[in-house]
Short mmCIF file of C-alpha atoms in Angstrom, two decimals:
data_model
loop_
_atom_site.label_atom_id
_atom_site.label_comp_id
_atom_site.label_asym_id
_atom_site.label_seq_id
_atom_site.Cartn_x
_atom_site.Cartn_y
_atom_site.Cartn_z
CA MET A 17 0.00 0.00 0.07
CA TYR A 18 1.06 3.59 -1.04
CA GLU A 19 0.96 6.79 0.55
CA LEU A 20 -0.76 9.45 -2.25
CA GLU A 21 -0.24 12.69 -3.05
CA ASN A 22 -3.20 13.70 -5.22
CA VAL A 23 -3.97 16.78 -7.46
CA LEU A 24 -6.27 19.43 -6.45
CA ARG A 25 -8.38 21.34 -9.17
CA PRO A 26 -9.05 24.89 -8.19
CA TYR A 27 -12.07 25.52 -10.45
CA ALA A 28 -13.91 28.58 -9.92
CA TRP A 29 -16.81 26.94 -8.79
CA GLY A 30 -15.48 25.37 -6.08
CA SER A 31 -15.90 25.66 -2.25
CA PRO A 32 -12.94 27.37 -0.81
CA THR A 33 -13.34 24.92 2.74
CA ALA A 34 -15.06 21.88 2.11
CA ILE A 35 -11.84 19.74 0.25
CA ALA A 36 -9.84 21.45 3.42
CA GLY A 37 -12.17 20.35 6.23
CA LEU A 38 -12.21 16.84 4.57
CA LEU A 39 -8.78 16.79 4.78
CA GLY A 40 -8.17 18.34 8.36
CA ARG A 41 -5.71 21.13 6.96
CA PRO A 42 -5.86 25.00 6.76
CA ALA A 43 -7.87 26.38 3.83
CA SER A 44 -6.02 27.94 0.93
CA GLY A 45 -7.94 31.08 0.55
CA GLY A 46 -9.08 30.25 -3.22
CA PRO A 47 -11.65 27.97 -4.84
CA GLU A 48 -11.00 24.28 -4.54
CA ALA A 49 -13.31 22.19 -6.39
CA GLU A 50 -11.88 18.93 -7.32
CA LEU A 51 -9.85 16.55 -5.69
CA TRP A 52 -8.22 13.94 -8.24
CA ILE A 53 -7.44 10.67 -6.85
CA GLY A 54 -6.43 8.11 -9.34
CA ALA A 55 -3.69 7.67 -12.38
CA HIS A 56 -5.19 9.72 -15.04
CA PRO A 57 -2.02 10.99 -17.09
CA ASP A 58 -3.65 14.82 -17.27
CA SER A 59 -3.27 14.57 -13.45
CA PRO A 60 -2.12 11.80 -11.68
CA SER A 61 -1.85 10.93 -8.16
CA VAL A 62 2.15 10.63 -6.89
CA ALA A 63 3.02 7.49 -4.93
CA LEU A 64 5.25 7.83 -2.25
CA THR A 65 7.67 4.67 -2.63
CA PRO A 66 10.18 3.15 -0.48
CA ALA A 67 13.30 1.56 -1.50
CA PRO A 68 13.03 -1.85 -3.11
CA GLY A 69 12.56 -4.33 -0.14
CA GLY A 70 11.41 -1.42 2.45
CA ALA A 71 8.71 -2.15 4.71
CA GLY A 72 7.69 -5.26 3.09
CA ARG A 73 6.56 -3.38 -0.07
CA HIS A 74 6.58 -4.38 -3.46
CA VAL A 75 8.55 -1.90 -5.71
CA PRO A 76 9.67 -2.44 -9.15
CA ALA A 77 13.16 -3.10 -9.53
CA THR A 78 13.32 -0.04 -11.91
CA HIS A 79 12.91 1.98 -9.13
CA ASP A 80 14.68 3.14 -5.99
CA GLY A 81 11.88 4.72 -3.86
CA GLY A 82 10.72 8.14 -3.90
CA ARG A 83 7.65 9.89 -5.32
CA LEU A 84 6.42 8.40 -8.64
CA PRO A 85 3.58 9.63 -10.42
CA LEU A 86 0.56 6.61 -10.22
CA ASP A 87 0.05 5.81 -13.77
CA ALA A 88 4.06 5.10 -14.38
CA LEU A 89 3.96 3.21 -11.16
CA ILE A 90 1.39 0.74 -12.63
CA ALA A 91 2.69 0.74 -15.76
CA GLU A 92 5.99 -0.24 -14.52
CA ASP A 93 3.57 -3.78 -13.01
CA PRO A 94 -0.12 -3.57 -14.07
CA GLU A 95 -0.40 -7.39 -13.11
CA HIS A 96 0.57 -6.69 -9.60
CA CYS A 97 -1.04 -3.10 -9.12
CA LEU A 98 -4.48 -3.52 -10.68
CA GLY A 99 -4.90 -7.47 -10.47
CA SER A 100 -4.84 -9.81 -13.46
CA ALA A 101 -8.71 -9.61 -14.01
CA SER A 102 -8.82 -5.65 -14.12
CA VAL A 103 -5.98 -5.98 -16.60
CA ALA A 104 -7.73 -8.66 -18.91
CA ALA A 105 -10.82 -6.43 -18.81
CA PHE A 106 -9.71 -2.92 -19.25
CA GLY A 107 -6.08 -2.93 -20.24
CA PRO A 108 -2.76 -1.93 -17.94
CA ARG A 109 -4.52 0.96 -16.54
CA LEU A 110 -6.48 2.04 -13.88
CA PRO A 111 -10.04 1.88 -15.10
CA PHE A 112 -11.45 4.71 -12.84
CA LEU A 113 -10.51 8.20 -11.60
CA LEU A 114 -11.81 9.28 -7.90
CA LYS A 115 -12.64 12.68 -7.66
CA VAL A 116 -14.04 14.75 -4.37
CA LEU A 117 -16.42 17.55 -5.71
CA ALA A 118 -16.86 20.38 -3.53
CA ALA A 119 -19.27 22.47 -5.58
CA GLU A 120 -19.83 26.18 -4.03
CA ALA A 121 -21.67 27.51 -7.63
CA PRO A 122 -23.54 25.24 -10.53
CA LEU A 123 -21.36 23.36 -12.34
CA SER A 124 -20.62 23.57 -15.97
CA LEU A 125 -22.83 21.61 -18.33
CA GLN A 126 -21.24 18.28 -19.52
CA VAL A 127 -21.61 16.10 -22.31
CA HIS A 128 -20.35 12.37 -22.05
CA PRO A 129 -19.63 10.53 -25.05
CA THR A 130 -20.55 7.16 -26.04
CA LEU A 131 -17.34 4.78 -26.11
CA ALA A 132 -17.23 4.36 -29.40
CA GLN A 133 -17.70 8.41 -29.92
CA ALA A 134 -14.95 8.71 -27.44
CA ARG A 135 -12.40 6.20 -29.13
CA GLU A 136 -13.19 7.65 -32.27
CA GLY A 137 -13.02 11.43 -31.37
CA PHE A 138 -9.70 10.53 -29.14
CA ALA A 139 -8.30 8.47 -32.30
CA ARG A 140 -9.23 11.71 -34.92
CA GLU A 141 -7.85 14.73 -32.97
CA GLU A 142 -4.39 12.48 -32.12
CA ALA A 143 -4.16 12.16 -35.74
CA ALA A 144 -4.86 15.85 -36.47
CA GLY A 145 -2.32 16.40 -34.16
CA VAL A 146 -4.67 19.00 -31.76
CA ASP A 147 -2.59 19.82 -28.45
CA PRO A 148 -3.81 18.14 -25.63
CA THR A 149 -4.04 21.41 -23.75
CA ALA A 150 -5.60 23.31 -26.46
CA THR A 151 -9.31 24.93 -25.63
CA GLU A 152 -10.71 23.64 -28.84
CA ARG A 153 -9.54 19.76 -27.89
CA ASN A 154 -12.39 17.94 -27.19
CA TYR A 155 -11.05 14.15 -26.26
CA LYS A 156 -8.16 14.33 -23.50
CA ASP A 157 -8.63 10.48 -23.69
CA ASP A 158 -10.44 7.82 -25.38
CA ASN A 159 -12.95 6.93 -22.39
CA HIS A 160 -16.35 7.54 -22.09
CA LYS A 161 -16.61 8.42 -18.61
CA PRO A 162 -19.95 6.94 -16.96
CA GLU A 163 -20.20 8.37 -13.80
CA MET A 164 -21.48 7.29 -10.18
CA ILE A 165 -21.98 10.07 -7.64
CA PHE A 166 -22.09 8.92 -3.62
CA ALA A 167 -23.08 12.31 -1.95
CA LEU A 168 -21.45 13.26 1.40
CA THR A 169 -23.76 16.29 1.84
CA PRO A 170 -26.94 17.22 0.60
CA PHE A 171 -26.02 17.56 -3.42
CA GLU A 172 -28.23 18.23 -6.35
CA ALA A 173 -27.55 17.08 -9.96
CA LEU A 174 -29.37 17.25 -12.77
CA CYS A 175 -29.22 14.14 -15.25
CA GLY A 176 -31.33 13.56 -18.62
CA PHE A 177 -34.49 15.43 -19.77
CA ARG A 178 -37.91 15.34 -18.46
CA PRO A 179 -40.87 14.21 -20.78
CA ALA A 180 -41.23 16.91 -23.51
CA ALA A 181 -45.16 17.32 -22.17
CA GLU A 182 -43.81 17.95 -18.54
CA SER A 183 -41.21 20.36 -20.09
CA ARG A 184 -43.92 22.13 -21.99
CA ALA A 185 -45.93 22.53 -19.25
CA VAL A 186 -43.29 24.64 -17.05
CA PHE A 187 -43.27 27.16 -20.09
CA GLN A 188 -46.56 27.37 -20.39
CA HIS A 189 -46.44 28.37 -16.52
CA LEU A 190 -43.61 30.66 -17.51
CA ALA A 191 -45.71 32.28 -20.14
CA ALA A 192 -48.71 32.88 -17.84
CA CYS A 193 -46.06 34.53 -15.28
CA PHE A 194 -45.29 36.82 -18.02
CA GLU A 195 -48.91 37.18 -19.05
CA LEU A 196 -50.07 38.05 -15.17
CA ALA A 197 -47.13 40.43 -14.63
CA GLY A 198 -47.88 42.49 -17.96
CA LEU A 199 -44.31 41.77 -19.65
CA GLU A 200 -43.81 41.02 -22.88
CA LEU A 201 -43.29 37.32 -23.65
CA PRO A 202 -39.58 36.85 -25.09
CA PRO A 203 -39.67 35.22 -28.25
CA LEU A 204 -37.94 32.06 -26.84
CA VAL A 205 -40.64 30.93 -24.95
CA PRO A 206 -42.95 30.26 -27.82
CA GLN A 207 -40.41 28.89 -30.08
CA LEU A 208 -39.70 26.36 -27.40
CA LEU A 209 -43.38 25.69 -26.82
CA GLN A 210 -43.64 25.00 -30.61
CA ASP A 211 -40.48 22.47 -30.39
CA LEU A 212 -42.29 20.62 -27.40
CA ALA A 213 -45.08 20.03 -28.87
CA GLN A 214 -43.68 17.65 -31.45
CA PRO A 215 -45.56 14.34 -31.33
CA ASP A 216 -41.60 12.34 -31.81
CA GLU A 217 -40.05 12.57 -27.90
CA PRO A 218 -36.71 12.52 -29.06
CA ALA A 219 -37.45 15.23 -31.90
CA ALA A 220 -38.88 17.33 -29.41
CA LEU A 221 -36.33 17.48 -26.42
CA ARG A 222 -33.27 17.72 -29.20
CA SER A 223 -34.95 20.79 -31.14
CA ALA A 224 -35.68 22.53 -27.76
CA PHE A 225 -32.22 21.92 -26.27
CA GLU A 226 -30.56 22.95 -29.03
CA ARG A 227 -32.39 26.34 -29.38
CA LEU A 228 -31.55 26.84 -25.64
CA ILE A 229 -28.25 25.66 -25.69
CA THR A 230 -27.28 28.06 -28.76
CA GLY A 231 -29.64 30.85 -27.53
CA GLY A 232 -32.45 31.08 -29.73
CA GLY A 233 -34.60 33.90 -30.77
CA GLY A 234 -31.31 35.53 -32.50
CA ARG A 235 -29.18 35.60 -29.62
CA ARG A 236 -26.15 36.47 -29.90
CA ARG A 237 -23.42 33.90 -27.71
CA GLY A 238 -21.91 35.88 -25.14
CA ASP A 239 -24.11 38.99 -25.45
CA GLY A 240 -24.69 38.60 -21.63
CA ASP A 241 -28.69 39.14 -22.02
CA ASP A 242 -30.75 35.97 -20.86
CA ARG A 243 -33.55 37.29 -22.60
CA CYS A 244 -35.94 36.42 -19.73
CA GLY A 245 -36.09 39.42 -17.63
CA PRO A 246 -36.41 39.21 -13.70
CA ARG A 247 -37.60 36.11 -11.78
CA LEU A 248 -41.07 36.67 -11.32
CA ARG A 249 -43.58 35.89 -8.62
CA CYS A 250 -45.92 33.61 -10.15
CA PRO A 251 -49.69 33.38 -8.97
CA ASN A 252 -49.24 30.11 -6.79
CA GLY A 253 -45.66 31.04 -6.09
CA ARG A 254 -43.96 28.00 -7.73
CA ALA A 255 -43.63 26.60 -10.82
CA ARG A 256 -43.62 23.02 -11.51
CA GLY A 257 -40.38 21.42 -11.58
CA GLY A 258 -38.73 24.37 -10.11
CA THR A 259 -38.71 27.21 -7.32
CA VAL A 260 -40.03 30.61 -8.24
CA HIS A 261 -37.53 32.98 -6.03
CA ARG A 262 -38.83 36.06 -4.46
CA GLY A 263 -37.03 39.40 -3.75
CA GLU A 264 -33.29 37.31 -4.27
CA PRO A 265 -30.59 38.63 -7.08
CA GLU A 266 -30.30 37.02 -9.95
CA ARG A 267 -27.57 34.72 -9.78
CA PRO A 268 -24.84 34.85 -12.63
CA VAL A 269 -25.62 33.15 -15.82
CA PRO A 270 -23.24 30.11 -16.17
CA ARG A 271 -20.37 30.73 -18.37
CA ARG A 272 -19.97 28.68 -21.59
CA SER A 273 -16.94 25.72 -21.48
CA GLY A 274 -13.62 27.26 -21.83
CA SER A 275 -13.92 30.12 -19.86
CA ALA A 276 -11.76 30.90 -16.32
CA ASP A 277 -14.78 29.78 -14.32
CA PHE A 278 -15.64 26.63 -16.24
CA PRO A 279 -12.35 25.46 -18.30
CA ALA A 280 -12.68 23.29 -21.09
CA ALA A 281 -9.48 21.00 -19.85
CA GLU A 282 -11.72 18.58 -17.98
CA PRO A 283 -10.65 15.24 -19.53
CA GLY A 284 -13.22 13.61 -21.50
CA PHE A 285 -16.19 16.10 -21.38
CA PRO A 286 -16.70 17.20 -25.20
CA ARG A 287 -18.52 20.53 -25.53
CA PRO A 288 -21.64 20.48 -27.14
CA ARG A 289 -21.63 20.60 -30.73
#
């Protein structure tokens, strides 16, 4: 067994205190979003290894002890580090990455490819010579990134889409709020209602999502205008699927991937196209 030093990701949405408190150390003073524990080549943990024969631990004969990236340590003897069953199933690399997440603000939108898409996309960008650190790089590796969340504290996450009919009801309620307040309805809302009325469920969700993610209604990307005005107090004080906030300042709109808050460098999360 090796002691590991793990990599901290200081994304702007991270909590300044949660990970420090978990580890029992003083806070750094900045955001601490993710603690990576694993052998991902982008930010591998570092194993503190003794000299061969020390403390009864297995250390490859090619190493004299000290600090060694975990991916390099595994590569020296995959069968011993991972077990023959894991190597047979996933190859000579650690088949998962453990992350401790501490979110102080909403995370960026993430789109995960299938395994086939990940392998094809990674091979394509490698062949094209796209720098792994470039902001336009989508595929940092060839994995598809299935995820499992184990919440240590109350945590809200959204995955997938609600049925088109339920989503349409939410926007209909929003339209009623605008009418009640005597405000002009943003063009995006009736467009979304039309999208979600399509009889083909996958097509309805796809067209509505594409309209939202691209701004819809002639919105210019990056113009900072959310085109929906202030939050409204609706007749029943609550919209289906979410609370209508009263008297609260508008929260900042999450920036698109690649900004300072949500860097595009997180491996395996291609930006929506």
